[in-house]
XYZ file of C-alpha atoms in Angstrom:
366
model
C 10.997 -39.676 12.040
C 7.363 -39.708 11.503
C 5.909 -38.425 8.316
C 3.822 -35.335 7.780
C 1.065 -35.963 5.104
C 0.339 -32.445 3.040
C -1.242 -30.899 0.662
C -0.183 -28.442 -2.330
C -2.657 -25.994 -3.670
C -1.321 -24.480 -7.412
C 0.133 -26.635 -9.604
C 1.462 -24.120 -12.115
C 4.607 -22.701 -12.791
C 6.624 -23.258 -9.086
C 4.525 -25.622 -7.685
C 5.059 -28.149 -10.301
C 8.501 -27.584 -10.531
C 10.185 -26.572 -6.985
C 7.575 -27.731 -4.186
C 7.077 -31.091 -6.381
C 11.076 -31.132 -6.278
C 10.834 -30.501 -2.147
C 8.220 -33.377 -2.025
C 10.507 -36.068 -3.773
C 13.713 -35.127 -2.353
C 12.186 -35.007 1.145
C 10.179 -38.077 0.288
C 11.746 -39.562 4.380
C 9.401 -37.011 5.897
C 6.367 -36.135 3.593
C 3.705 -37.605 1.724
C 1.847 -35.582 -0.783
C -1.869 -37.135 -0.192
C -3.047 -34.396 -2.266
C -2.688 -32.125 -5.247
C -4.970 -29.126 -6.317
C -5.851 -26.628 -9.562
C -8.458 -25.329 -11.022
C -6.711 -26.988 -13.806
C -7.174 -30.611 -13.142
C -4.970 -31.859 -15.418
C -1.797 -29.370 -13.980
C -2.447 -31.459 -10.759
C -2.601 -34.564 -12.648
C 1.020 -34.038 -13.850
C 2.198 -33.463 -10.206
C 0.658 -36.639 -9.259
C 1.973 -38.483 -12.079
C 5.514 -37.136 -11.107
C 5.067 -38.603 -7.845
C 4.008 -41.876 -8.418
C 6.494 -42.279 -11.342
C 9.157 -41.798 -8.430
C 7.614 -42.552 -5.061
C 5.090 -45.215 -6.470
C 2.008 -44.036 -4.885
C -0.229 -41.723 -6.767
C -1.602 -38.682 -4.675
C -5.545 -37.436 -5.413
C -6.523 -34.632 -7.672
C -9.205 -31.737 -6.459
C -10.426 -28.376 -8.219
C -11.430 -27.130 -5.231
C -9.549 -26.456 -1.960
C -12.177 -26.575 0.734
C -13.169 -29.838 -0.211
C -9.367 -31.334 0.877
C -10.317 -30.036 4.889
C -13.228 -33.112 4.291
C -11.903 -35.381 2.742
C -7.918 -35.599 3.485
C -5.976 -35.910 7.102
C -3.336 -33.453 5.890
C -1.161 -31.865 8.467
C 0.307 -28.875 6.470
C -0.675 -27.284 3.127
C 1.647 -25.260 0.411
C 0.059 -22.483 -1.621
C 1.064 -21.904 -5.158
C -1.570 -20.121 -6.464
C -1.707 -16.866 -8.074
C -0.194 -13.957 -4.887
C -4.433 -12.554 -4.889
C -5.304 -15.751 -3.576
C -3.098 -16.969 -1.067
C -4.745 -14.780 1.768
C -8.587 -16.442 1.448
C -6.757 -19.891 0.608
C -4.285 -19.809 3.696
C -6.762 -17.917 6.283
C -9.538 -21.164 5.052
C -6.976 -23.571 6.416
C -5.919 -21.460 9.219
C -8.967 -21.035 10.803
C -9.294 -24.948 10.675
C -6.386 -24.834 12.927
C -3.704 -26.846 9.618
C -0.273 -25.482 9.156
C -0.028 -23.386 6.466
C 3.052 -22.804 3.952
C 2.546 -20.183 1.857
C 4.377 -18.943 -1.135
C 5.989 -15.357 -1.630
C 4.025 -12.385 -1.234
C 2.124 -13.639 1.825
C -0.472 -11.655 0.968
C -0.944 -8.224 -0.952
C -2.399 -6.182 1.740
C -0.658 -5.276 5.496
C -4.561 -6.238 7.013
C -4.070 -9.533 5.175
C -0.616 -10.370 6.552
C -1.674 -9.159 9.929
C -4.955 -11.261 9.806
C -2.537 -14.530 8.961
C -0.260 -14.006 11.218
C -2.893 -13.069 14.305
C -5.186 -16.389 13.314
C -1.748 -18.882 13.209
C -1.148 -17.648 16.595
C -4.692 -17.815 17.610
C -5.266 -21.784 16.067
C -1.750 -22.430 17.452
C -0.317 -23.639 13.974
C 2.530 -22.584 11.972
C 2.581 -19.889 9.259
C 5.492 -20.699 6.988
C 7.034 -18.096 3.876
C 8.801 -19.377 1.024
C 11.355 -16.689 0.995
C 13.873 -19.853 -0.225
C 17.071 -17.625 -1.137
C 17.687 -17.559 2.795
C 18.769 -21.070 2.638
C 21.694 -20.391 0.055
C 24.766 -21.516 1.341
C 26.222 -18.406 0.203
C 23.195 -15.995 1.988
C 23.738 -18.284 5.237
C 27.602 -17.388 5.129
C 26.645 -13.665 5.021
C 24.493 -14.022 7.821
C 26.977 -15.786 10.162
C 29.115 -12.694 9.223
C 26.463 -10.175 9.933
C 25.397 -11.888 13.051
C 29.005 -12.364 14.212
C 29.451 -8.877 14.009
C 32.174 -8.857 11.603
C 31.220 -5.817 9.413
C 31.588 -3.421 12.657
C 28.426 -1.164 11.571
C 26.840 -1.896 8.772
C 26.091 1.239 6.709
C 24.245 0.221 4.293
C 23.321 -2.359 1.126
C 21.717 -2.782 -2.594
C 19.371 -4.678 -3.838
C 19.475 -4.988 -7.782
C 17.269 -7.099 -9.409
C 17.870 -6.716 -13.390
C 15.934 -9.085 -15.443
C 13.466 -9.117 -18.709
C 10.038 -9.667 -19.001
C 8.429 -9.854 -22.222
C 4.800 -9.834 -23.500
C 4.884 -13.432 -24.190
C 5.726 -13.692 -20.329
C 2.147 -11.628 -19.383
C 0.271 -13.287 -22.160
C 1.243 -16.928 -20.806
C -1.433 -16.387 -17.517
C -3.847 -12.845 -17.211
C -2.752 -12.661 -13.572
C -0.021 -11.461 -14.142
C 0.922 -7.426 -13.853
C -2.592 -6.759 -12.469
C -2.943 -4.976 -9.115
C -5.451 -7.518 -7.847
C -3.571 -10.464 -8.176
C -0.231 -9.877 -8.881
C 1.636 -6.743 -8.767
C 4.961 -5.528 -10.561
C 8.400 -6.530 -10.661
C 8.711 -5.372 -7.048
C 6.124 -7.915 -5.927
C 6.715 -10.949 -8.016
C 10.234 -10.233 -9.382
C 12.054 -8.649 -6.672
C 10.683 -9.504 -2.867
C 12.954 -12.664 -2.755
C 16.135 -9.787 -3.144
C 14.132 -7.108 -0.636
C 13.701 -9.611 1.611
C 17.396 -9.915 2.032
C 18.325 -7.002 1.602
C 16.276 -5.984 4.618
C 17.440 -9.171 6.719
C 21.136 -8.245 6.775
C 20.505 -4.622 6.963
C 17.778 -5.596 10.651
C 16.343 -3.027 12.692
C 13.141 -1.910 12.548
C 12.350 0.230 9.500
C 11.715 3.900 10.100
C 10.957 5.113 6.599
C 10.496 4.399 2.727
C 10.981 6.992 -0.450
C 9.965 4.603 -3.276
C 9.280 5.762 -7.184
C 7.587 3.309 -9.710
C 7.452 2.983 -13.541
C 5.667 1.408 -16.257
C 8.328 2.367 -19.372
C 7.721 -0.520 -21.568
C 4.942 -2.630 -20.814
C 1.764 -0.723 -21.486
C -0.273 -4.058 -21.312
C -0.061 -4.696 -17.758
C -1.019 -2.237 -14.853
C 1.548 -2.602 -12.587
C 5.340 -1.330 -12.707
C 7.924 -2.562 -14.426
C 10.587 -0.596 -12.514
C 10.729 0.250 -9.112
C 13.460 2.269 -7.092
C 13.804 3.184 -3.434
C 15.917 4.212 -0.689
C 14.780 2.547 3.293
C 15.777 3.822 6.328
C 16.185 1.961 8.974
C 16.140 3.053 12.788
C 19.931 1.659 13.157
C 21.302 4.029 10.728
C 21.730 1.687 7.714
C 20.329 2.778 4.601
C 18.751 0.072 1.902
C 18.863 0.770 -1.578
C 16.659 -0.950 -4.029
C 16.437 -0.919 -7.934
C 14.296 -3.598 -9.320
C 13.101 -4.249 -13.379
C 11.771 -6.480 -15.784
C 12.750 -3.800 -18.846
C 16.552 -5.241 -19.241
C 17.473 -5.805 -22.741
C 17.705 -8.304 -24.346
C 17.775 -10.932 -20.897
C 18.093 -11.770 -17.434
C 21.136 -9.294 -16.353
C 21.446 -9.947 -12.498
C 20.627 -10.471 -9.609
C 22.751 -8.978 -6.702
C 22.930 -8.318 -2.877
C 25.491 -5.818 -2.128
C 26.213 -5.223 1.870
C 28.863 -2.422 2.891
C 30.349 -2.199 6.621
C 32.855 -0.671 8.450
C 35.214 -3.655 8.032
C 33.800 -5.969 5.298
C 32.381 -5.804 1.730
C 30.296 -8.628 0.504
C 28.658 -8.998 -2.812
C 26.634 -12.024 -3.940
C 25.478 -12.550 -7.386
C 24.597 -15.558 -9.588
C 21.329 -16.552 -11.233
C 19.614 -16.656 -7.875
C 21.868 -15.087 -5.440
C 23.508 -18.444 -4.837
C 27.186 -17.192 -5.953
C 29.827 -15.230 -3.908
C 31.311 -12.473 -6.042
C 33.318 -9.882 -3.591
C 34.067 -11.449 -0.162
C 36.420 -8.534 2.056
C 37.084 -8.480 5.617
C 40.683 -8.243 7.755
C 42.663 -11.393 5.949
C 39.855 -12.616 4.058
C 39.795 -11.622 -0.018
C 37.865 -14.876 -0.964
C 35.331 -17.507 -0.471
C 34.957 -21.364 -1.413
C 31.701 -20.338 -2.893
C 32.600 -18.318 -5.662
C 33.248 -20.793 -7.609
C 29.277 -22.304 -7.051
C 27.643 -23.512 -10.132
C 24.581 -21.618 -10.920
C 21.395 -23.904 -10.239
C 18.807 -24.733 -12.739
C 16.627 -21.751 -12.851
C 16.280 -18.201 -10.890
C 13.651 -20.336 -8.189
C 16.742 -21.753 -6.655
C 17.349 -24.671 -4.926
C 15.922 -23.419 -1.320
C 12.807 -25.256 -1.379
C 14.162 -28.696 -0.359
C 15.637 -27.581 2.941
C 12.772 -25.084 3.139
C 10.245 -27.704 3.097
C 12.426 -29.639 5.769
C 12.508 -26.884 8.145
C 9.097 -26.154 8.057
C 8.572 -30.130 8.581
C 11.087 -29.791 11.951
C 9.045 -26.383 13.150
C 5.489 -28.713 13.290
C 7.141 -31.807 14.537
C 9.039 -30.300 17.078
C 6.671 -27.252 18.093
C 9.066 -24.567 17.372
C 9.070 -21.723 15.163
C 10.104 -22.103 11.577
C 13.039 -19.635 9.993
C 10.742 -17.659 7.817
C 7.338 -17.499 9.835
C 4.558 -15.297 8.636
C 6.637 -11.727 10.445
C 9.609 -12.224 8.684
C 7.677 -13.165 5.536
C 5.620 -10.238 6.142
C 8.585 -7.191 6.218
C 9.745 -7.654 2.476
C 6.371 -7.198 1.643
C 5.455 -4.373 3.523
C 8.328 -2.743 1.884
C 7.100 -2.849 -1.351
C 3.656 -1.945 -0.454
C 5.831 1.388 1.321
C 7.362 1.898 -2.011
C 3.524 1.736 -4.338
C 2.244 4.088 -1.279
C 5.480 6.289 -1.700
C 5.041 6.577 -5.464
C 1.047 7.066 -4.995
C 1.376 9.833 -2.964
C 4.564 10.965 -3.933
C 5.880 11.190 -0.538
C 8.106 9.048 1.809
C 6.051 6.583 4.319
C 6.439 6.215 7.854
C 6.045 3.037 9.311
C 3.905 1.419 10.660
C 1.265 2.041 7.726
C -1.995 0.433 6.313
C -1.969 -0.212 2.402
C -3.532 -2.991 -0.065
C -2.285 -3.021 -3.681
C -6.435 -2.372 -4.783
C -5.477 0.871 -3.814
C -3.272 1.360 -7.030
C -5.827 1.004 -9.558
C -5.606 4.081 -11.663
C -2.403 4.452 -11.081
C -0.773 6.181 -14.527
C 2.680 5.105 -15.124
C 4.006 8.108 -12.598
C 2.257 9.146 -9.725
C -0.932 10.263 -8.624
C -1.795 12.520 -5.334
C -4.265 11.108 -3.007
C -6.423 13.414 -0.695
């Protein structure tokens, strides 16, 4: 197999620990030739991780658009802060380079749609790292729902229970703002959303969504977020997603509900069967999973292979830029809900700028 020589753009808090772990463990297919931050020495580390394992020492750059000039890369991953991964990805994009691009996309349904149009246009992949579909528990769930083995399915949870603290915000001033970040429904809960809205399928018809800041004054964006989807099959999603959980990290769960079969799958990153009921089955292999090493997962390695497969072999990777897209689009449903305190149709236009101002409850647009 030939290799595939890449670039990673954001060498902060995931992509110096899980798309530096998908570079070494899928060392057969990939060479890192490059590493970028505005932070020179956060790239430096990644580097030195590499050589100290690989042997060969990948170059350091501040700036992105000078690695187009300079490197023969075939792919790029973005790790940057969520506000940036739009100009970042569309700038190799338009160059016609495969692009994978960490979760959310982008923060704006133009944004996604302008991604998604120019990877089609430039004929190169557009990649999400929505990494939780690669559990082996989330891929059992799927063979089930795919298989048909629920009968109808009528409807599923999302709950996404976890603590944030001050010191969290304080550690980068990205985080909680409406330009480059969101809330908890955007950076905390989209991996669980985008689940929940893969088993549940179907086109969506409509969202009621209703935000909260109750206990983080210093940031702009919610800290709780609740809503109920409709979809145009019949099932009904239900999300409830916070960072206020005292004192820790509670849990993270996907609940689906069918005519013939309950599953629930918890763990510290939905990696861990809890409830497993159909017709002669009460259990599952994988309840008894260990929990991995933190709530990123271990996704990324296969992740990173698949999207290696869907540019060597021309075919479409498992999480392109439309599936990537609909978890986001959800939340921006739920922010538009709770703006206009109202349920949103689909389709619909919104871009999280739109929220500045926004008070802690709701406030009625035109």
């Amino acid at each position: 197999m030939r290799k595939l020589k890449m670039a990673l753009i954001g060498c902060g808090r995931i992509g110096s620990s899980k798309h530096v772990e998908a570079i070494l463990k899928n060392a057969d297919i990939i060479e890192a030739a490059a590493f970028c931050d505005i932070v020179p020495e956060k790239a430096q580390a990644c580097a030195e991780k590499v050589k100290s394992v690989l042997g060969y020492e990948p170059r350091i750059y501040t700036d992105y658009t000078k690695i187009v000039d300079n490197e023969e890369i075939d792919f790029v991953a973005i790790a940057t802060e969520s506000g940036y991964h739009y100009e970042i990805a569309m700038e190799f994009l338009r160059r016609g380079i495969n692009v994978l691009v960490e979760k959310p996309m982008a923060l704006s349904t133009k944004h996604m749609d302008d991604m998604i149009e120019t990877a089609e246009e430039k004929r190169v992949k557009l990649g999400v790292c929505f990494q939780n579909r690669f559990n082996p528990p989330i891929q059992e769930l799927r063979r089930k729902v795919e298989n048909g083995a629920f009968g109808k399915i009528n409807y599923g949870v999302a709950n996404i229970r976890w603590n944030r603290d001050k010191n969290y915000y304080e550690q980068a001033n990205w985080r909680g703002t409406w330009h480059l970040d969101g809330g908890s429904l955007m950076n905390q809960c989209t991996h669980n959303i985008d689940l929940l809205q893969w088993m549940l399928g179907g086109e969506i018809e409509e969202v009621y969504g209703v935000i909260r800041n109750f206990q983080h004054p210093y940031i702009e964006a919610e800290d709780f977020g609740g809503a109920i989807i409709k979809f145009k099959n019949g099932s009904v999603g239900i999300i409830e997603g916070t960072s206020t959980i005292y004192p820790r990290n509670l849990e993270e769960t996907l609940s689906i509900f069918g005519e013939y079969g309950t599953v629930v799958i918890g763990g510290l990153a939905v990696n861990r069967i809890q409830v497993w009921k159909f017709p002669d089955e009460n259990s599952h292999p994988f309840m008894e999973l260990p929990d991995p090493d933190t709530v990123y997962g271990s996704g990324h390695v296969p992740l990173y292979r698949d999207f290696y497969e869907s540019i060597v072999y021309n075919k479409e990777p498992k999480i392109p830029g439309k599936e990537g897209r609909k978890a986001v689009e959800i939340v921006l449903a739920i922010y538009k809900s709770a703006l206009e305190n109202k349920p949103i149709r689909f389709p619909f236009e919104f871009d999280t700028s739109i929220m500045k101002g926004w008070n802690g409850h709701y406030v009625m647009r035109g």
